[in-house]
Structures are given as C-alpha cells and as structure tokens.
Tab-separated table of C-alpha atoms in Angstrom:
chain	number	residue	atom	x	y	z
A	265	MET	CA	-5.695	-22.600	1.825
A	266	ALA	CA	-8.367	-21.237	4.136
A	267	ILE	CA	-10.859	-19.060	2.275
A	268	LYS	CA	-13.633	-17.248	4.097
A	269	VAL	CA	-16.654	-16.298	2.042
A	270	ASN	CA	-19.185	-15.420	4.711
A	271	GLY	CA	-20.263	-11.956	5.806
A	272	LEU	CA	-18.021	-9.927	8.052
A	273	PRO	CA	-18.572	-9.657	11.809
A	274	PRO	CA	-19.612	-6.339	13.365
A	275	THR	CA	-17.000	-3.976	14.752
A	276	THR	CA	-16.457	-2.622	18.221
A	277	ALA	CA	-15.039	0.871	18.550
A	278	PRO	CA	-11.665	1.041	20.337
A	279	THR	CA	-11.206	3.206	23.400
A	280	PRO	CA	-8.036	4.121	25.292
A	281	ASP	CA	-8.720	1.336	27.841
A	282	ARG	CA	-10.080	-1.227	25.387
A	283	PRO	CA	-7.680	-2.158	22.582
A	284	LEU	CA	-8.863	-3.493	19.281
A	285	ALA	CA	-9.692	-7.153	19.147
A	286	LYS	CA	-7.336	-9.339	17.187
A	287	ALA	CA	-8.084	-10.552	13.692
A	288	ARG	CA	-11.253	-8.628	13.036
A	289	LEU	CA	-12.561	-7.393	9.737
A	290	GLY	CA	-13.951	-3.916	10.013
A	291	CYS	CA	-16.532	-3.260	7.308
A	292	GLN	CA	-18.969	-5.019	5.037
A	293	PRO	CA	-17.907	-5.089	1.363
A	294	ASP	CA	-20.388	-3.955	-1.234
A	295	THR	CA	-19.461	-6.433	-3.948
A	296	LYS	CA	-22.285	-5.323	-6.233
A	297	ARG	CA	-20.970	-1.756	-6.289
A	298	GLU	CA	-17.341	-2.872	-6.627
A	299	GLY	CA	-18.170	-5.096	-9.576
A	300	ALA	CA	-18.460	-1.988	-11.706
A	301	VAL	CA	-14.747	-1.293	-11.276
A	302	LEU	CA	-13.208	-4.779	-10.977
A	303	ASP	CA	-15.540	-6.953	-12.958
A	304	GLY	CA	-14.189	-10.472	-13.418
A	305	PHE	CA	-11.887	-10.471	-10.380
A	306	ASP	CA	-12.421	-13.234	-7.831
A	307	ASP	CA	-13.096	-12.047	-4.289
A	308	HIS	CA	-12.014	-14.129	-1.296
A	309	ARG	CA	-11.030	-13.991	2.377
A	310	ILE	CA	-7.739	-15.834	2.749
A	311	THR	CA	-6.285	-16.664	6.145
A	312	VAL	CA	-2.497	-16.925	6.103
A	313	PRO	CA	-0.455	-19.010	8.600
A	314	SER	CA	0.115	-16.040	10.895
A	315	GLY	CA	-3.643	-16.029	11.519
A	316	ILE	CA	-4.295	-12.764	9.648
A	317	THR	CA	-7.213	-12.858	7.232
A	318	LEU	CA	-6.811	-10.768	4.097
A	319	ARG	CA	-9.334	-9.716	1.526
A	320	VAL	CA	-7.910	-10.620	-1.880
A	321	ARG	CA	-9.066	-10.017	-5.446
A	322	GLN	CA	-7.377	-11.801	-8.358
A	323	ALA	CA	-7.720	-12.498	-12.061
A	324	GLY	CA	-5.712	-13.490	-15.099
A	325	ASP	CA	-3.168	-16.101	-16.107
A	326	GLY	CA	0.593	-15.932	-16.396
A	327	PRO	CA	3.357	-14.584	-14.160
A	328	ALA	CA	2.147	-13.600	-10.706
A	329	LEU	CA	2.072	-9.863	-10.026
A	330	LEU	CA	1.191	-8.606	-6.546
A	331	LEU	CA	-0.152	-5.017	-6.363
A	332	LEU	CA	-0.165	-3.198	-3.011
A	333	HIS	CA	-2.204	-0.072	-2.243
A	334	GLY	CA	-1.410	2.913	-0.044
A	335	TYR	CA	-2.789	5.082	2.751
A	336	LEU	CA	-6.485	5.931	2.894
A	337	GLN	CA	-7.191	3.461	0.116
A	338	THR	CA	-7.853	-0.206	-0.560
A	339	HIS	CA	-7.052	-2.642	-3.352
A	340	LEU	CA	-9.504	-0.641	-5.483
A	341	CYS	CA	-6.839	1.998	-6.118
A	342	TRP	CA	-5.651	-0.367	-8.879
A	343	HIS	CA	-9.046	-0.710	-10.560
A	344	LYS	CA	-7.999	1.255	-13.670
A	345	VAL	CA	-4.640	-0.516	-14.001
A	346	ALA	CA	-5.283	-4.124	-12.984
A	347	PRO	CA	-7.520	-5.073	-15.966
A	348	ASP	CA	-4.834	-3.866	-18.387
A	349	LEU	CA	-2.256	-6.006	-16.601
A	350	VAL	CA	-4.555	-9.026	-16.850
A	351	THR	CA	-4.952	-8.366	-20.576
A	352	ALA	CA	-1.173	-8.108	-20.848
A	353	GLY	CA	-0.833	-11.668	-19.539
A	354	PHE	CA	-0.316	-11.481	-15.776
A	355	ARG	CA	-1.984	-13.207	-12.872
A	356	VAL	CA	-2.864	-10.078	-10.865
A	357	ILE	CA	-3.304	-10.335	-7.083
A	358	LEU	CA	-4.884	-7.401	-5.215
A	359	PRO	CA	-4.960	-7.684	-1.407
A	360	ASP	CA	-6.037	-5.191	1.196
A	361	LEU	CA	-3.069	-4.707	3.529
A	362	ARG	CA	-3.540	-5.565	7.191
A	363	GLY	CA	-5.149	-2.603	8.898
A	364	TYR	CA	-6.836	-1.449	5.698
A	365	GLY	CA	-9.971	-2.177	3.725
A	366	ASP	CA	-11.622	-5.470	4.578
A	367	SER	CA	-8.487	-7.180	5.903
A	368	ASP	CA	-7.906	-7.837	9.593
A	369	LYS	CA	-6.948	-5.049	11.984
A	370	PRO	CA	-4.928	-6.863	14.656
A	371	ALA	CA	-4.277	-5.349	18.055
A	372	SER	CA	-1.034	-3.396	18.262
A	373	ASP	CA	1.452	-2.934	21.102
A	374	ASP	CA	3.935	-0.397	22.432
A	375	THR	CA	6.534	-1.369	19.793
A	376	HIS	CA	4.009	-1.066	16.906
A	377	ALA	CA	5.478	-4.336	15.567
A	378	PRO	CA	2.101	-5.683	14.351
A	379	TYR	CA	2.064	-2.796	11.850
A	380	SER	CA	5.735	-2.894	10.915
A	381	LYS	CA	6.429	-3.225	7.226
A	382	ARG	CA	8.130	-6.508	8.132
A	383	ALA	CA	4.861	-7.894	9.485
A	384	MET	CA	2.931	-6.605	6.472
A	385	ALA	CA	5.522	-8.082	4.112
A	386	GLN	CA	5.289	-11.415	5.909
A	387	ASP	CA	1.531	-11.369	5.291
A	388	MET	CA	2.210	-10.967	1.590
A	389	THR	CA	4.772	-13.731	1.267
A	390	GLU	CA	2.466	-16.083	3.196
A	391	LEU	CA	-0.421	-15.068	0.947
A	392	MET	CA	1.560	-15.806	-2.190
A	393	THR	CA	2.526	-19.208	-0.785
A	394	GLU	CA	-1.125	-19.963	-0.080
A	395	LEU	CA	-1.943	-19.001	-3.667
A	396	GLY	CA	0.776	-21.288	-5.027
A	397	HIS	CA	3.283	-18.701	-6.230
A	398	SER	CA	6.837	-19.427	-5.124
A	399	CYS	CA	8.200	-16.385	-6.970
A	400	PHE	CA	6.474	-13.238	-8.139
A	401	GLY	CA	6.735	-9.577	-9.003
A	402	VAL	CA	5.434	-6.836	-6.740
A	403	ALA	CA	4.429	-3.230	-7.327
A	404	GLY	CA	3.414	-0.938	-4.504
A	405	HIS	CA	2.038	2.574	-4.286
A	406	ASP	CA	2.570	4.827	-1.250
A	407	ARG	CA	2.443	2.667	1.927
A	408	GLY	CA	2.208	-0.387	-0.299
A	409	ALA	CA	5.525	0.590	-1.850
A	410	ARG	CA	7.084	0.635	1.631
A	411	VAL	CA	5.722	-2.858	2.227
A	412	ALA	CA	7.123	-3.858	-1.181
A	413	HIS	CA	10.542	-2.489	-0.191
A	414	ARG	CA	10.610	-4.579	2.990
A	415	LEU	CA	9.228	-7.576	1.097
A	416	ALA	CA	12.094	-7.331	-1.378
A	417	ARG	CA	14.574	-6.962	1.501
A	418	ASP	CA	13.326	-9.835	3.630
A	419	HIS	CA	12.254	-12.214	0.862
A	420	GLY	CA	14.610	-11.447	-1.999
A	421	ASP	CA	14.669	-15.106	-2.990
A	422	ARG	CA	10.999	-14.856	-3.928
A	423	VAL	CA	10.623	-11.345	-5.314
A	424	LEU	CA	11.796	-11.437	-8.925
A	425	ALA	CA	11.283	-7.731	-9.589
A	426	VAL	CA	9.865	-4.770	-7.694
A	427	SER	CA	8.300	-1.445	-8.681
A	428	PHE	CA	7.932	1.499	-6.272
A	429	LEU	CA	5.297	4.128	-7.043
A	430	ASP	CA	5.814	7.654	-5.730
A	431	ILE	CA	7.974	7.104	-2.687
A	432	ALA	CA	11.531	7.591	-1.563
A	433	PRO	CA	12.814	5.180	1.104
A	434	THR	CA	11.414	5.831	4.564
A	435	GLU	CA	14.736	6.280	6.344
A	436	TYR	CA	15.910	8.718	3.684
A	437	MET	CA	12.784	10.861	3.874
A	438	TYR	CA	12.934	11.136	7.658
A	439	ALA	CA	16.655	11.904	7.577
A	440	GLN	CA	16.105	14.697	5.037
A	441	THR	CA	13.234	16.347	6.896
A	442	ASN	CA	13.022	20.092	6.373
A	443	MET	CA	10.298	22.714	6.503
A	444	LYS	CA	9.003	21.932	3.004
A	445	PHE	CA	8.739	18.208	3.650
A	446	ALA	CA	7.160	18.679	7.082
A	447	SER	CA	4.624	21.127	5.638
A	448	SER	CA	3.735	18.958	2.658
A	449	TYR	CA	3.678	15.644	4.519
A	450	TYR	CA	2.532	16.902	7.913
A	451	HIS	CA	0.541	13.681	8.340
A	452	TRP	CA	3.819	11.790	8.826
A	453	PHE	CA	4.207	13.670	12.109
A	454	PHE	CA	0.526	13.987	13.016
A	455	LEU	CA	-0.335	10.285	12.700
A	456	ILE	CA	2.584	9.145	14.865
A	457	GLN	CA	1.319	11.068	17.900
A	458	PRO	CA	0.229	8.798	20.768
A	459	ALA	CA	-3.250	7.317	20.584
A	460	PRO	CA	-5.967	8.416	20.746
A	461	LEU	CA	-5.075	11.968	19.622
A	462	PRO	CA	-5.009	11.538	15.811
A	463	GLU	CA	-7.690	8.845	15.937
A	464	THR	CA	-10.040	11.174	17.813
A	465	LEU	CA	-9.480	14.156	15.546
A	466	ILE	CA	-9.782	12.195	12.296
A	467	GLY	CA	-12.792	10.328	13.637
A	468	GLN	CA	-14.760	13.567	14.021
A	469	ASN	CA	-15.058	13.838	10.228
A	470	PRO	CA	-13.291	11.002	8.370
A	471	GLU	CA	-14.984	11.884	5.080
A	472	PHE	CA	-13.585	15.416	5.122
A	473	TYR	CA	-10.142	14.129	6.089
A	474	LEU	CA	-10.065	11.476	3.363
A	475	THR	CA	-11.400	13.604	0.522
A	476	SER	CA	-9.165	16.540	1.418
A	477	LYS	CA	-6.130	14.255	1.223
A	478	LEU	CA	-7.166	12.808	-2.132
A	479	ASN	CA	-7.660	16.291	-3.525
A	480	ALA	CA	-4.423	17.751	-2.163
A	481	TRP	CA	-2.125	14.869	-3.073
A	482	SER	CA	-3.563	14.564	-6.582
A	483	ARG	CA	-2.769	18.250	-7.042
A	484	GLY	CA	-6.416	19.219	-7.363
A	485	MET	CA	-7.528	16.455	-9.744
A	486	PRO	CA	-10.496	14.936	-7.893
A	487	SER	CA	-11.938	13.835	-11.215
A	488	ALA	CA	-9.198	11.191	-11.307
A	489	PHE	CA	-11.042	9.191	-8.661
A	490	ALA	CA	-14.010	7.023	-9.572
A	491	PRO	CA	-16.976	7.685	-7.272
A	492	GLU	CA	-17.302	3.948	-6.643
A	493	ALA	CA	-13.706	3.755	-5.477
A	494	VAL	CA	-13.930	6.810	-3.224
A	495	ALA	CA	-17.141	5.481	-1.686
A	496	ASP	CA	-15.360	2.235	-0.872
A	497	TYR	CA	-12.326	3.977	0.594
A	498	LEU	CA	-14.668	5.918	2.864
A	499	ARG	CA	-16.766	2.859	3.752
A	500	CYS	CA	-13.674	1.275	5.227
A	501	PHE	CA	-11.785	4.319	6.496
A	502	ARG	CA	-14.655	5.719	8.550
A	503	GLU	CA	-14.443	2.667	10.826
A	504	THR	CA	-12.628	3.445	14.069
A	505	ASP	CA	-10.528	0.297	13.931
A	506	CYS	CA	-9.272	1.243	10.459
A	507	ILE	CA	-8.385	4.769	11.550
A	508	HIS	CA	-6.433	3.373	14.511
A	509	ALA	CA	-4.684	0.693	12.441
A	510	THR	CA	-3.579	3.159	9.786
A	511	CYS	CA	-2.146	5.444	12.471
A	512	GLU	CA	-0.247	2.424	13.778
A	513	ASP	CA	1.154	1.921	10.267
A	514	TYR	CA	2.759	5.371	10.502
A	515	ARG	CA	3.853	4.923	14.112
A	516	ALA	CA	5.678	1.781	13.042
A	517	SER	CA	7.401	3.653	10.209
A	518	ALA	CA	8.806	6.199	12.662
A	519	THR	CA	10.068	3.554	15.109
A	520	ILE	CA	10.528	-0.148	14.457
A	521	ASP	CA	10.697	0.211	10.670
A	522	LEU	CA	13.681	2.540	11.018
A	523	ASP	CA	15.418	-0.084	13.160
A	524	HIS	CA	14.837	-2.668	10.458
A	525	ASP	CA	16.103	-0.267	7.783
A	526	ALA	CA	19.256	0.464	9.778
A	527	ALA	CA	19.942	-3.262	10.115
A	528	ASP	CA	20.080	-3.564	6.315
A	529	GLY	CA	23.484	-1.907	6.548
A	530	GLY	CA	23.294	-0.027	3.286
A	531	THR	CA	23.017	-3.149	1.142
A	532	LYS	CA	21.309	-2.821	-2.222
A	533	LEU	CA	18.420	-4.775	-3.647
A	534	GLN	CA	19.688	-7.303	-6.167
A	535	MET	CA	16.527	-7.921	-8.188
A	536	PRO	CA	15.520	-5.490	-10.970
A	537	ALA	CA	13.832	-2.424	-9.510
A	538	GLN	CA	11.679	0.283	-11.040
A	539	VAL	CA	10.582	3.590	-9.599
A	540	LEU	CA	7.726	5.677	-11.001
A	541	TRP	CA	6.743	9.026	-9.541
A	542	GLY	CA	4.485	11.993	-10.165
A	543	GLU	CA	6.537	14.927	-11.331
A	544	ASN	CA	3.976	17.308	-9.785
A	545	GLY	CA	3.898	15.531	-6.425
A	546	VAL	CA	5.880	16.017	-3.233
A	547	VAL	CA	8.340	13.200	-3.902
A	548	GLY	CA	9.092	14.454	-7.395
A	549	THR	CA	9.463	18.019	-6.164
A	550	LEU	CA	11.655	17.361	-3.147
A	551	TYR	CA	14.007	14.633	-4.321
A	552	ASP	CA	16.208	13.540	-7.188
A	553	VAL	CA	14.283	10.288	-7.294
A	554	PRO	CA	16.624	8.237	-9.548
A	555	GLU	CA	19.682	9.329	-7.589
A	556	VAL	CA	18.095	8.463	-4.256
A	557	TRP	CA	16.876	5.044	-5.324
A	558	SER	CA	20.208	4.192	-6.952
A	559	ARG	CA	21.555	4.048	-3.388
A	560	TYR	CA	19.121	1.257	-2.580
A	561	ALA	CA	18.913	-0.816	-5.772
A	562	GLU	CA	21.692	-2.352	-7.839
A	563	THR	CA	19.646	-2.321	-11.050
A	564	LEU	CA	17.183	0.518	-11.455
A	565	GLU	CA	14.972	2.108	-14.066
A	566	ALA	CA	13.188	5.350	-13.259
A	567	HIS	CA	10.400	7.291	-14.958
A	568	PRO	CA	8.500	10.457	-13.983
A	569	LEU	CA	4.834	10.682	-14.924
A	570	PRO	CA	2.766	13.857	-15.496
A	571	CYS	CA	0.638	13.753	-12.362
A	572	GLY	CA	0.522	14.169	-8.600
A	573	HIS	CA	0.732	11.352	-6.067
A	574	PHE	CA	-1.925	8.872	-7.219
A	575	LEU	CA	-0.365	7.423	-10.357
A	576	PRO	CA	-2.716	4.434	-10.746
A	577	GLU	CA	-5.754	6.724	-10.793
A	578	GLU	CA	-4.415	9.956	-12.283
A	579	VAL	CA	-2.460	8.418	-15.193
A	580	PRO	CA	-3.575	4.771	-15.292
A	581	THR	CA	-2.733	4.116	-18.943
A	582	GLN	CA	0.863	5.276	-18.587
A	583	THR	CA	1.212	3.493	-15.264
A	584	ALA	CA	-0.036	0.236	-16.767
A	585	GLN	CA	2.271	0.595	-19.756
A	586	HIS	CA	5.355	1.079	-17.596
A	587	LEU	CA	4.438	-1.792	-15.297
A	588	THR	CA	3.638	-4.098	-18.214
A	589	ARG	CA	6.926	-3.483	-19.992
A	590	PHE	CA	9.010	-3.747	-16.819
A	591	PHE	CA	7.438	-6.936	-15.533
A	592	LYS	CA	7.233	-8.536	-18.971
A	593	ASN	CA	10.998	-8.144	-19.184
A	594	THR	CA	11.711	-9.366	-15.669
A	595	LEU	CA	9.121	-12.095	-14.998
A	596	ALA	CA	8.750	-13.792	-18.355
A	597	GLN	CA	11.366	-16.479	-17.741
A	598	ASP	CA	10.481	-17.387	-14.172
A	599	HIS	CA	6.740	-17.406	-13.647
A	600	ASP	CA	4.687	-20.125	-11.961
A	601	THR	CA	2.033	-21.738	-14.106
C-alpha cells in the first residue's frame, strides 16, 4: 500500500488550451482545523493501482463501512455521523472522491470517462483492496450515492450492502425531467455545458456559489453546517481544478454513465439495499422514492427523514441510527477482521 504523507504540490489553473495535469492534488489540507470535527481519524494519501491518489480518513474496528460524499463537499460531510458509526463497532473509511477535496483531479477527455461513476467506483474497490477489505458495506450521499450504485453494480461480489442517501437513479431522473425538476436541479443542465462556460462562471465567485447551494438544498438550514466543514469545502472547491473536475462529474452522468446504466438491462441489485431521503428535499418531493428504488433493488428498505438534502449534517443522529441498524444487520456475519 502506497501512502503519501508529505505536503501537497501547488496547482496550476486550467485554461481551454491547457488541460489539467494528471494525478494532481489541488489544495493543502488544514489538519489542525479538521481535527476539531474528526478527531481520532487517521489521515493518509493512498495511491491505488490505477495511479489515482486519494485522501482517506479512517477509524474504528469491525466490519468495513465505506462512506462517500457528494457534490461541493468532501469526506467531512460525514463528520457528525462517522464517530457514531465507529462507536457502533464499524471500521469507517472516508475518502475524498477523485475530482474532489484533496484527492487527485485527473485530466479528462471528450468521453468524460475519467469522471464516470465506473471509474470512481473502481477507485473505491481498489482502495478497499489496498486497505485489506475484501468485502464491505457502502453508503453514499448525493454524487457519492451514484458512485455507490455503480460500485454495487460492477462489484456486487464485494459490496455486502448498500445505502443511498437522497437520490433516485440517474437514468430515471433524466428520463423523468420536467419543469419542476429542471428548475430545482438546474445545475444538472448547467454543469454539463461545454468547458469552460460553467467553470468560468462559478470561478468568478465560488464562495457565493457553494454557500448558496448549501442553503438552498438544506431548505434554509445553514445552521446545520459546521463552520469548520464549510471552510474546508470552500478551501477545496475554490480551486480551478476542482471546479473543472466536478463539472466533469456531471458531464459524465449525462453521457457515459447513461450508457453504462443502459447496459445493466434492468437487472436488480441482489445485495440488501437501503434508501434514505429528506422529505423536504427535491427527491422526496418529486418522486415516490420506495417505488422507484424497488425497480433497481431486489431487497429494499426505505425511510424518509425530516430534512432537506443534506441528511448527514441536517439530521445526523437519525442518519447514524438508520445506517447503524441497517449495516449491523447486513455486515455482522461477513466482516473482515
């Protein structure tokens, strides 16, 4: 296992005629500040066989549980939930996804394949191999839930159970697009515009863009977000390579990810699946979440929570309780020690 512990290299801003360099970390972590919200979690740079280097935090003993964050955020979105899961008896692994946080932002291409959910899922399965976990549970929020869905599809022999937080499947959401969805999730259509249009506009004021999204998607509950966490989201997101990479994440979802979804042929996930969603959020408002996910998972449990989009930060106690019970029931017999 290759672990990097040195400081991060400086960044170079991308331009239309100069793509991002491969395998570069974009921002310097402030581990002193972060310690206040994830005290006791190890902090490493782990290079997986694909050559991608991921920032990874981990703590605890017991069954391995991989937690994946979403758009605009980093692994710190789990800072209120992860300690409870450690206390409950899990080995909790918190990576920054490629393109986000302090993980690598590889160069993309015209197919957006480097930011496909398949590529991101491959990062995760390689990471778990490097950490010595042949089988594990995974929970993902937002974009992380879409990575978790592909991870469960492509590596079902290793994913023992999966929990999706506040999403419906990508192909379903695009297929059901209407005025309400397009108005509420306009960023799905804004971020997929050719570079450098969204990158340039967001880059003019990334702090305003990020904080306005947190406020809107939490349904006006900015107090749900710890200042330390928001400061870290902004530290990373204001970097031009992160803005570009996260746009590529969405471009992939509207192109190559849909091809991968179509190739699944309507098959259902066979491992136990859970879906949690905010009853005040867009997903909970637009969709019959249990009915939709029952089309994609053979065994499903579903629970609404009294919040907007950011379950791990708006209702962390309830989120941790649901995750603990679900994964205790599904991982107890099969964990690596």
